[in-house]
Amino acid sequence: MCGIVGYIGTQQACPILIEGLKKLEYRGYDSAGVALLNGGNIEIVKSVGRLHDLEKKLNGYSPWGSIGIGHTRWATHGRPSDVNSHPHKACSSDFAVVHNGIIENYLQLKGWLASEGHIFCSETDTEVLAHLVENFYQGDLLEAVRKAISKVEGSYAMAVMTDQEEDKIVCVRKESPLVIGLGKGEQFIASDIPAILNHTRKTYIMDDHEIAVVENEDVSIFNGTGKKINKSVFNVNWDQQAAEKDGFDHFMLKEIYEQPPAIKETLKGRLDIENYRIQLNDITLEAEYLKNLSKINIVACGTAYHAGLVGKHVIEKLTRIPVEVELASEYRYRDPIVDPERNLVMVVSQSGETADTLAAMKLSKSMGAKVLAVTNVVGSSVSREADSVIYTWAGPEIAVASTKAYITQLVAMYLWGLYIAQLKESLSQKETKEIMDGLRCIPSQVQCILEQTSKIEDIARVVYQKDDLFFIGRGLDYAVAQEGSLKLKEISYIHAESYAAGELKHGTLALVTEDTPVLAVLTQKNIYEKTLSNIKEVKARDAYVIAVTLKSNKSIETEVDKVFYVPENLDILMPLLTVVPLQLLSYYAALMRGCDVDKPRNLAKSVTVE
Ligand code: F6R
């Protein structure tokens, strides 16, 4: 999604802005631009395409100035074009604005501003912000921004500058992330921490409705009622290297390989091996309330939703508490039934900034529900607004396709299931011990899969030329099949669908031919034979069948065309292993098709608009 950067200080701002925007490229974008303020002039350069297109336009010439704002845009209102790119200016060219989010009432505002004589040149919702600020400006930028946002409905992270006040940038947020990096005699603004990490680790993480006046030597922050507040400094404790490729060709591959340490990190300090107990010290939800839960609602989007599907099986099995899993974009617009006394809402979000997930969370809270967040980003909106948080310690995930975040979200599901089971005493010590021991083996078992990538490349060679592929499985295997299917389509653009294996013959079997490979996941012992029968059904329709299964199922070799064996662990833990070959398969298939693996078309990393 869109990215914002800003700089005010004594250095030339343009190179700093471009460098910051490069760190945000992973979020996905289709155009970029910068605005520099110098000697009573605002100079704006923008370009459709990638940052190198903007750099080409700048070609050796950098607009001069030590105050500037920059933006990468992911089109929502108006197609990608130079004119629709940010920064946007007002009629007088005195104001420049960059904005992430959506101004919902922009048409109404545009109509009103036009009737006041404002002339618009883009199709964007953002341009109204520049004209609004211009409209209200009477010598005080902070006041003009305040008045402008009082008219606005929607979400925004916005940075504004004017040549009437050359000593400041004013920025504000509502439902879209914004951070200010604190330097000595200089300050940085960004929509995401990696953009400023080369310069500082000291940050202010802006909260909704806060407005900041950012000057060389000072940052003043005001809350929604206009009161100046003392914000605590948030020190970022991960480094830039963690957000770089480290010799891998793609972030996605690097992140797949980082899964063993990410799992260890997420388990660290949470498994008390001596007493076979789970320690979730950050959980502040009361034990009595958790013991008496009658339902858990897991709400999330995309891959995080798929982690929730595994979570349903796991938590229900371990605790016997019913779990509903729902897409945040659906949940937020229906009338969900949540009993504040006996239900818990769990939101799962890698970024902690996904607009639909945040809205679902707010809706739940407005109904009085307690919210537990599973997120990877400390300081994210989700983490700050939840009643309790389980952090997944996967480290920064840069590739658009989520891999290590998913696997650590699964770990969080196991920890949470075990934690409630412990409170409810729904598992014996022996059962708890078995699962904890099983979990501790997972990092080395994932490593073992990572050492067999050539086998997965072989399978990718079959798959990459196909137009369609089906993923099938039952129970937990079906939950993983759904993630495998999403991964393949999002980065290789091969049409893939996942089906509960038993459901095929209720319609979809009609589509199975020799041109539609079927990938079957079979690890659950109680339903192995059932899925095997479904494999026979697709084989009888000449499908090329790939099985991902356990070594102990060797007899499958006579039934299918290719097999990938995953190491054996408890049935309940198998999703942590079976997803890895599916991630690698999508990676290699995408590579063979020449796709932009880390930045798939039309997609963005952090979906901060609905
Ligand atoms: C797919 C993927 C997306 C995200 C989804 C939710 O690989 O990454 O489907 O899972 O956009 O994002 P978060 O987890 O940040 O809320």
XYZ file of C-alpha atoms and ligand atoms in Angstrom:
626
model
C 0.000 0.000 0.000
C 0.989 3.639 -0.141
C 4.072 4.827 1.702
C 4.864 8.197 3.234
C 8.255 9.718 4.051
C 9.225 13.163 5.252
C 12.388 14.943 6.278
C 13.203 18.238 7.982
C 16.735 19.129 9.007
C 19.942 20.504 7.605
C 20.815 17.911 4.969
C 19.524 17.814 1.394
C 16.154 16.121 1.776
C 15.669 14.579 -1.671
C 18.164 11.684 -1.386
C 16.876 10.923 2.115
C 13.302 10.802 0.830
C 14.199 8.505 -2.067
C 16.175 6.214 0.226
C 13.209 6.078 2.620
C 10.770 5.335 -0.192
C 12.997 2.472 -1.335
C 12.634 0.901 2.086
C 8.864 1.035 1.640
C 8.827 -0.476 -1.866
C 7.861 -3.836 -0.415
C 4.462 -2.434 0.501
C 3.525 -2.366 -3.184
C 2.950 0.796 -5.264
C 2.445 2.011 -8.795
C 3.793 5.575 -8.776
C 5.955 7.838 -6.641
C 6.799 11.456 -6.031
C 8.628 13.981 -3.866
C 8.043 17.627 -2.915
C 10.855 19.873 -1.694
C 10.535 23.208 -0.013
C 13.208 25.798 -0.678
C 13.331 29.575 -0.577
C 9.629 30.178 -0.835
C 9.055 27.534 -3.467
C 7.630 24.054 -3.434
C 9.021 21.887 -6.189
C 7.243 18.628 -6.977
C 8.543 15.766 -9.130
C 6.392 12.649 -9.661
C 6.293 9.657 -11.905
C 4.099 6.698 -12.636
C 5.921 3.360 -12.325
C 8.706 2.295 -10.033
C 11.085 4.433 -8.027
C 13.744 4.081 -10.706
C 11.322 5.875 -13.050
C 11.141 8.741 -10.584
C 14.926 8.693 -10.241
C 15.257 8.792 -14.031
C 13.070 11.886 -14.046
C 15.230 13.423 -11.354
C 18.240 12.222 -13.369
C 21.183 13.849 -11.714
C 19.096 16.846 -10.741
C 17.712 16.834 -7.243
C 15.297 19.514 -6.198
C 17.148 21.506 -3.592
C 15.836 21.866 -0.049
C 16.155 20.487 3.426
C 12.427 20.044 4.004
C 10.510 17.547 1.949
C 7.822 14.905 1.744
C 7.628 11.850 -0.508
C 5.148 9.137 -1.360
C 4.656 5.826 -3.097
C 1.068 5.446 -4.288
C -1.040 2.325 -4.720
C -3.981 3.490 -6.801
C -7.451 3.512 -5.259
C -9.159 6.632 -6.632
C -7.962 7.215 -10.184
C -5.617 5.109 -12.263
C -1.830 5.135 -11.767
C -0.534 8.240 -13.594
C 1.854 11.128 -13.048
C -0.959 13.499 -12.256
C -2.657 11.183 -9.767
C 0.631 10.516 -7.936
C 1.375 12.310 -4.683
C 2.435 14.845 -3.465
C -0.644 16.863 -4.382
C -0.762 20.593 -4.265
C -3.494 23.158 -3.906
C -4.421 25.864 -6.465
C -1.809 28.315 -5.235
C 1.048 25.749 -5.240
C 1.717 26.900 -1.678
C 0.768 23.596 -0.082
C 1.905 20.030 -0.709
C 0.262 16.959 0.787
C 0.983 13.236 0.896
C -1.687 10.908 2.205
C -2.334 7.232 2.878
C -5.885 6.026 3.412
C -9.221 6.927 1.876
C -11.233 10.140 2.147
C -14.736 8.743 2.001
C -16.577 12.038 1.552
C -14.140 13.419 -1.016
C -16.746 13.891 -3.746
C -18.883 15.996 -1.483
C -15.840 18.018 -0.340
C -14.634 18.374 -3.918
C -18.027 19.733 -4.974
C -18.024 22.248 -2.154
C -14.398 23.347 -2.753
C -15.042 23.657 -6.492
C -18.015 25.913 -5.765
C -15.586 28.063 -3.722
C -13.379 28.386 -6.804
C -10.823 25.601 -6.241
C -9.560 23.935 -9.390
C -8.710 20.229 -9.259
C -6.329 18.475 -11.575
C -6.307 14.843 -10.403
C -8.915 12.114 -9.934
C -7.735 11.374 -6.405
C -9.456 11.712 -3.068
C -6.187 13.095 -1.642
C -6.208 16.290 -3.645
C -9.154 17.589 -1.606
C -6.879 17.594 1.444
C -4.477 20.056 -0.172
C -7.355 22.343 -1.190
C -8.995 22.042 2.228
C -5.779 23.113 3.977
C -5.386 25.981 1.516
C -9.000 26.973 2.102
C -8.602 27.178 5.865
C -5.091 28.629 5.963
C -4.807 31.928 7.781
C -1.138 31.996 8.688
C -1.140 28.890 10.899
C -0.571 25.510 9.232
C -1.436 23.493 12.348
C -4.773 25.252 12.647
C -5.519 24.825 8.926
C -4.807 21.082 9.130
C -7.031 20.801 12.187
C -9.899 22.518 10.410
C -9.323 20.455 7.267
C -9.517 17.105 9.056
C -12.603 18.177 10.949
C -14.378 18.100 7.580
C -12.992 14.745 6.511
C -14.561 11.296 6.860
C -12.351 8.293 6.296
C -8.853 7.215 7.156
C -5.627 9.082 6.778
C -1.981 9.373 7.563
C -1.010 12.693 6.088
C 1.959 15.050 5.958
C 1.584 18.653 4.826
C 4.003 21.491 4.200
C 3.647 25.061 3.028
C 6.020 27.667 1.714
C 4.375 30.159 4.075
C 6.003 28.388 7.053
C 9.310 26.979 5.963
C 10.244 25.580 9.366
C 7.782 22.747 9.781
C 5.881 19.764 8.461
C 2.512 19.026 10.028
C 1.325 15.446 10.095
C -1.712 13.646 11.426
C -3.109 10.147 11.537
C -6.420 8.342 11.764
C -6.568 4.596 11.116
C -3.400 4.565 9.023
C 0.073 4.196 10.521
C 2.525 7.054 10.929
C 5.796 7.321 12.833
C 8.166 10.176 13.522
C 11.871 9.369 13.789
C 13.751 11.610 16.178
C 17.212 12.852 15.225
C 19.567 15.587 16.362
C 18.593 18.790 14.606
C 16.600 16.750 12.103
C 13.441 14.631 12.115
C 12.029 11.933 9.883
C 8.451 11.005 9.084
C 7.299 7.681 7.689
C 4.339 5.408 7.382
C 6.503 2.451 8.403
C 9.607 2.050 10.530
C 12.040 0.565 7.926
C 11.998 3.918 6.090
C 13.751 5.705 8.940
C 15.819 2.958 10.503
C 19.045 4.023 8.770
C 18.799 7.332 10.602
C 17.337 6.703 14.023
C 15.770 4.135 16.311
C 13.994 6.664 18.494
C 10.443 7.147 17.353
C 7.072 8.521 18.243
C 4.370 6.149 17.073
C 1.403 8.368 16.347
C -1.997 7.397 17.660
C -5.322 8.078 16.000
C -6.312 11.760 15.911
C -2.888 12.981 17.032
C -1.375 15.888 15.112
C 2.361 16.589 15.135
C 4.226 19.753 14.285
C 7.650 18.559 13.215
C 10.516 21.063 13.270
C 14.309 20.686 13.079
C 14.816 20.840 16.820
C 11.438 19.861 18.159
C 8.377 17.711 17.653
C 5.138 18.859 19.321
C 2.263 16.449 19.491
C -1.351 17.351 20.179
C -4.218 14.995 20.871
C -7.624 15.092 19.198
C -8.880 17.768 21.606
C -5.968 20.051 20.782
C -4.075 19.463 24.046
C -0.284 19.210 23.793
C 0.798 15.796 25.048
C 4.022 14.201 26.229
C 4.458 11.118 24.135
C 6.835 8.403 25.186
C 9.668 7.547 22.851
C 9.476 4.071 21.330
C 12.909 2.540 20.737
C 13.001 0.189 17.762
C 14.994 -2.885 18.731
C 15.332 -4.643 15.375
C 17.839 -3.574 12.786
C 17.950 -2.756 9.109
C 19.852 -5.925 8.291
C 16.871 -7.923 9.491
C 14.916 -6.137 6.766
C 17.425 -6.841 3.971
C 18.013 -9.802 1.702
C 21.148 -11.280 3.264
C 22.368 -12.906 0.047
C 19.040 -14.514 -0.901
C 17.619 -13.736 -4.342
C 14.285 -12.751 -2.872
C 12.882 -11.694 0.469
C 10.318 -14.474 0.162
C 12.987 -17.163 -0.010
C 14.939 -15.568 2.810
C 11.813 -15.459 4.920
C 10.979 -19.107 4.180
C 14.483 -19.999 5.376
C 14.056 -17.863 8.471
C 11.187 -20.022 9.670
C 13.176 -22.307 12.002
C 14.623 -19.384 14.013
C 11.294 -17.515 13.853
C 9.480 -20.516 15.370
C 12.146 -20.832 18.084
C 11.857 -17.137 18.846
C 8.053 -17.351 19.099
C 8.308 -20.334 21.448
C 11.117 -18.802 23.509
C 10.263 -18.328 27.162
C 6.746 -19.628 26.595
C 7.319 -23.351 27.128
C 8.179 -24.257 30.692
C 9.666 -27.646 29.954
C 10.374 -28.632 33.544
C 6.776 -28.258 34.659
C 5.116 -28.746 31.277
C 3.314 -25.458 31.498
C 2.725 -22.626 29.054
C 3.851 -19.184 30.115
C 2.177 -16.265 28.439
C 3.270 -13.574 30.817
C 1.871 -10.701 28.784
C -1.685 -12.007 28.887
C -3.725 -9.787 31.156
C -7.119 -11.400 30.444
C -8.430 -12.914 33.646
C -8.119 -16.667 34.131
C -11.687 -16.988 35.397
C -13.045 -15.313 32.241
C -10.897 -17.479 29.959
C -11.923 -20.675 31.744
C -15.578 -19.893 31.197
C -15.444 -18.916 27.543
C -18.304 -20.314 25.498
C -16.935 -19.201 22.101
C -13.877 -17.719 20.442
C -14.225 -15.687 17.233
C -11.067 -15.551 15.152
C -11.150 -12.652 12.709
C -8.484 -11.927 10.091
C -7.715 -11.510 6.382
C -5.872 -13.602 3.786
C -3.044 -15.727 5.102
C -3.756 -14.652 8.673
C -7.314 -15.947 8.182
C -5.842 -19.263 7.049
C -3.815 -19.378 10.262
C -7.147 -18.902 12.033
C -8.572 -21.937 10.201
C -5.793 -24.073 11.666
C -6.375 -22.324 14.996
C -10.013 -23.451 14.999
C -9.054 -27.132 14.770
C -6.293 -26.760 17.328
C -8.091 -24.666 19.932
C -11.297 -26.705 19.719
C -9.378 -29.939 20.096
C -7.313 -28.766 23.036
C -9.957 -26.807 24.920
C -13.360 -27.999 23.640
C -14.343 -24.328 23.271
C -16.173 -23.712 19.965
C -14.219 -21.462 17.610
C -15.642 -19.498 14.662
C -13.256 -18.142 12.043
C -14.334 -15.265 9.868
C -12.919 -12.918 7.264
C -12.636 -9.463 8.793
C -14.160 -7.862 5.688
C -17.317 -9.963 6.214
C -17.469 -9.799 9.987
C -17.300 -5.998 10.098
C -20.380 -5.518 7.925
C -22.710 -8.099 9.376
C -24.265 -8.146 12.757
C -22.033 -10.627 14.590
C -23.214 -12.183 17.807
C -20.681 -11.566 20.553
C -21.391 -12.101 24.241
C -18.954 -9.812 26.099
C -19.066 -12.006 29.210
C -18.325 -15.358 27.604
C -16.844 -14.736 24.154
C -13.356 -13.706 23.121
C -12.471 -12.105 19.800
C -9.020 -13.005 18.475
C -7.640 -10.878 15.665
C -4.679 -12.156 13.700
C -2.572 -9.735 11.678
C 1.075 -9.785 10.669
C 1.241 -6.036 10.094
C -1.253 -5.093 12.770
C -2.466 -2.399 10.375
C -4.904 -4.176 8.051
C -7.910 -1.874 7.697
C -10.596 -4.586 7.757
C -9.032 -6.344 10.738
C -8.785 -3.071 12.639
C -12.405 -2.252 11.855
C -13.524 -5.718 12.982
C -11.604 -5.198 16.182
C -13.191 -1.821 16.817
C -16.641 -3.244 16.160
C -15.978 -6.062 18.653
C -14.789 -3.598 21.262
C -17.817 -1.402 20.726
C -19.922 -4.461 21.607
C -17.983 -4.778 24.847
C -15.959 -7.795 23.736
C -12.432 -8.489 24.895
C -9.928 -8.678 22.056
C -6.766 -10.745 21.950
C -4.380 -9.842 19.129
C -1.861 -12.098 17.458
C 0.515 -9.785 15.624
C 4.096 -9.477 14.466
C 4.536 -5.750 14.829
C 5.150 -4.214 18.213
C 3.549 -0.794 18.365
C 1.122 -1.543 15.518
C -2.448 -0.295 15.783
C -3.762 -3.792 16.502
C -1.238 -4.306 19.293
C -2.097 -1.007 20.890
C -5.840 -1.393 20.775
C -6.164 -5.018 21.869
C -6.791 -6.030 25.468
C -3.921 -8.505 25.281
C -1.350 -9.452 22.677
C 0.539 -12.579 21.684
C 3.469 -11.386 19.611
C 4.791 -13.597 16.864
C 8.501 -12.958 16.889
C 9.054 -13.544 13.167
C 11.007 -10.311 12.602
C 10.134 -7.931 9.779
C 8.353 -9.633 6.891
C 9.063 -7.798 3.654
C 7.862 -10.072 0.817
C 4.228 -9.477 -0.008
C 3.532 -13.205 0.287
C 3.409 -14.056 3.951
C 5.423 -17.114 5.022
C 7.278 -16.818 8.311
C 4.473 -14.708 9.733
C 1.960 -17.469 8.921
C 4.032 -20.196 10.541
C 4.533 -18.155 13.697
C 0.815 -17.331 13.753
C 0.254 -21.089 13.815
C 2.680 -21.354 16.741
C 0.630 -18.682 18.520
C -2.519 -20.793 17.950
C -0.887 -23.821 19.606
C 0.353 -21.708 22.517
C -3.064 -20.183 23.017
C -4.851 -23.534 22.822
C -2.431 -25.030 25.338
C -2.704 -22.001 27.602
C -6.491 -22.207 27.844
C -6.336 -25.991 28.147
C -4.023 -25.489 31.101
C -6.492 -23.087 32.749
C -9.410 -25.416 32.059
C -7.424 -28.544 32.854
C -8.802 -30.027 29.678
C -5.548 -31.851 28.848
C -3.599 -34.335 30.902
C 0.015 -33.570 31.741
C 1.040 -36.386 29.401
C -0.884 -34.849 26.493
C 0.556 -31.399 27.212
C 4.057 -32.866 27.389
C 3.635 -34.630 24.046
C 2.530 -31.456 22.292
C 5.241 -29.346 23.887
C 7.891 -31.888 22.936
C 6.444 -32.023 19.427
C 6.586 -28.240 19.122
C 10.226 -28.186 20.168
C 11.085 -30.564 17.313
C 9.434 -28.393 14.663
C 12.347 -25.987 13.919
C 14.743 -28.818 13.063
C 12.042 -30.618 11.066
C 11.350 -27.455 9.042
C 15.100 -27.196 8.500
C 15.095 -30.750 7.177
C 12.421 -29.777 4.601
C 14.472 -26.727 3.604
C 17.344 -29.046 2.779
C 15.258 -30.816 0.127
C 14.371 -27.892 -2.089
C 15.568 -29.683 -5.234
C 12.677 -32.155 -4.857
C 10.239 -29.264 -4.686
C 11.849 -27.606 -7.704
C 11.150 -30.870 -9.589
C 7.480 -30.592 -8.706
C 7.462 -26.905 -9.658
C 8.763 -27.877 -13.120
C 5.533 -29.813 -13.641
C 3.271 -27.175 -12.189
C 4.630 -23.943 -13.603
C 3.302 -24.431 -17.133
C -0.220 -25.253 -16.000
C -3.139 -22.856 -15.943
C -5.068 -24.425 -13.066
C -4.295 -26.498 -10.018
C -6.362 -27.968 -7.205
C -5.204 -28.371 -3.631
C -7.130 -30.941 -1.603
C -7.050 -32.237 1.955
C -9.253 -32.984 4.903
C -9.354 -31.423 8.379
C -6.073 -29.726 9.233
C -4.694 -30.774 5.845
C -7.516 -28.852 4.173
C -6.723 -25.748 6.240
C -3.121 -25.893 4.963
C -4.297 -26.619 1.403
C -6.150 -23.291 1.517
C -2.947 -21.449 2.361
C -1.025 -23.387 -0.320
C -3.577 -22.385 -2.919
C -3.481 -18.683 -1.968
C 0.316 -18.680 -2.019
C 0.483 -20.219 -5.492
C -2.025 -17.869 -7.072
C -0.727 -14.686 -5.512
C 2.859 -15.014 -6.652
C 2.791 -17.306 -9.716
C -0.612 -16.142 -11.069
C -1.568 -19.790 -11.676
C -5.238 -20.249 -10.995
C -5.452 -22.452 -7.909
C -8.370 -23.597 -5.785
C -8.470 -25.534 -2.570
C -11.157 -28.050 -1.789
C -12.083 -30.212 1.110
C -11.192 -33.538 -0.516
C -14.607 -35.028 0.235
C -16.304 -32.128 -1.533
C -14.785 -32.692 -4.983
C -17.422 -35.028 -6.230
C -20.148 -32.539 -5.386
C -19.265 -30.467 -8.425
C -15.621 -29.648 -8.867
C -14.612 -33.066 -10.134
C -16.126 -31.960 -13.452
C -13.109 -29.674 -13.885
C -10.482 -32.321 -13.264
C -8.675 -33.419 -16.423
C -5.130 -34.380 -17.361
C -4.342 -30.651 -17.488
C -5.297 -29.927 -13.899
C -2.707 -31.233 -11.451
C -4.057 -32.020 -8.006
C -1.901 -31.519 -4.945
C -3.144 -33.584 -2.008
C -2.026 -33.040 1.576
C -2.432 -36.244 3.635
C -1.027 -36.290 7.135
C -4.012 -36.875 9.403
C -3.995 -40.571 10.212
C -7.702 -40.952 10.960
C -8.688 -39.657 7.523
C -5.752 -40.855 5.434
C -7.732 -43.606 3.706
C -10.566 -41.182 2.962
C -8.270 -38.717 1.193
C -6.600 -41.605 -0.592
C -10.003 -42.546 -2.063
C -10.358 -38.972 -3.313
C -6.920 -39.235 -4.910
C -8.106 -42.345 -6.717
C -11.122 -40.421 -7.992
C -8.988 -37.664 -9.532
C -6.454 -40.184 -10.827
C -9.298 -41.941 -12.633
C -9.885 -38.608 -14.429
C -6.218 -38.577 -15.554
C -5.102 -35.822 -13.192
C -1.406 -35.544 -12.408
C -1.327 -36.047 -8.631
C 1.257 -34.729 -6.194
C 1.070 -35.905 -2.594
C 2.544 -34.174 0.447
C 2.515 -36.801 3.133
C 4.424 -38.767 5.789
C 7.231 -41.232 5.116
C 5.167 -43.928 6.793
C 2.696 -43.622 3.893
C 5.210 -44.962 1.385
C 2.621 -47.161 -0.299
C 1.150 -43.993 -1.769
C 3.918 -44.035 -4.388
C 1.902 -46.463 -6.497
C -1.141 -44.175 -6.412
C 0.333 -40.782 -7.344
C 2.807 -39.212 -9.752
C 5.054 -37.401 -7.274
C 5.430 -37.462 -3.523
C 7.065 -35.088 -1.120
C 7.619 -36.568 2.331
C 7.524 -34.323 5.384
C 9.040 -35.390 8.715
C 6.619 -37.038 11.104
C 5.235 -35.300 14.189
C 1.910 -35.338 16.051
C -1.088 -35.065 13.689
C -2.154 -31.813 15.326
C 1.234 -30.203 14.630
C 1.540 -31.247 10.993
C 0.396 -27.885 9.500
C 3.679 -26.425 10.749
C 5.475 -28.817 8.402
C 3.191 -29.318 5.407
C 2.949 -25.608 4.659
C 6.694 -25.345 3.989
C 6.804 -27.414 0.760
C 3.707 -25.552 -0.434
C 5.428 -22.183 0.132
C 8.519 -23.402 -1.721
C 6.423 -24.793 -4.561
C 4.795 -21.399 -5.146
C 8.171 -19.700 -4.926
C 9.805 -21.931 -7.552
C 6.755 -21.966 -9.838
C 6.656 -18.141 -9.732
C 10.384 -17.979 -10.420
C 10.071 -20.340 -13.409
C 7.259 -18.190 -14.789
C 9.420 -15.072 -14.464
C 7.137 -13.390 -11.933
C 8.164 -10.595 -9.588
C 8.148 -12.875 -6.549
C 8.472 -10.252 -3.823
C 6.108 -7.747 -5.374
C 3.305 -9.610 -7.131
C 1.134 -7.563 -9.444
C -1.809 -5.674 -7.949
C -0.915 -6.661 -4.389
C 0.463 -4.731 -1.465
C 2.074 -5.824 1.767
C 0.093 -3.882 4.260
C -3.531 -3.408 3.244
C -4.357 -0.223 5.085
C -7.431 0.584 2.988
C -10.521 -1.569 2.786
C -0.813 -13.300 1.548
C -0.816 -12.221 2.518
C -2.096 -11.537 2.806
C -2.138 -11.088 4.282
C -3.393 -10.259 4.534
C -3.504 -9.851 5.981
O 0.444 -13.883 1.456
O 0.199 -11.853 3.049
O -3.182 -12.353 2.501
O -2.107 -12.219 5.092
O -3.364 -9.110 3.734
O -2.408 -9.094 6.386
P -2.049 -8.914 7.901
O -1.653 -10.244 8.429
O -0.919 -7.930 7.908
O -3.290 -8.395 8.572
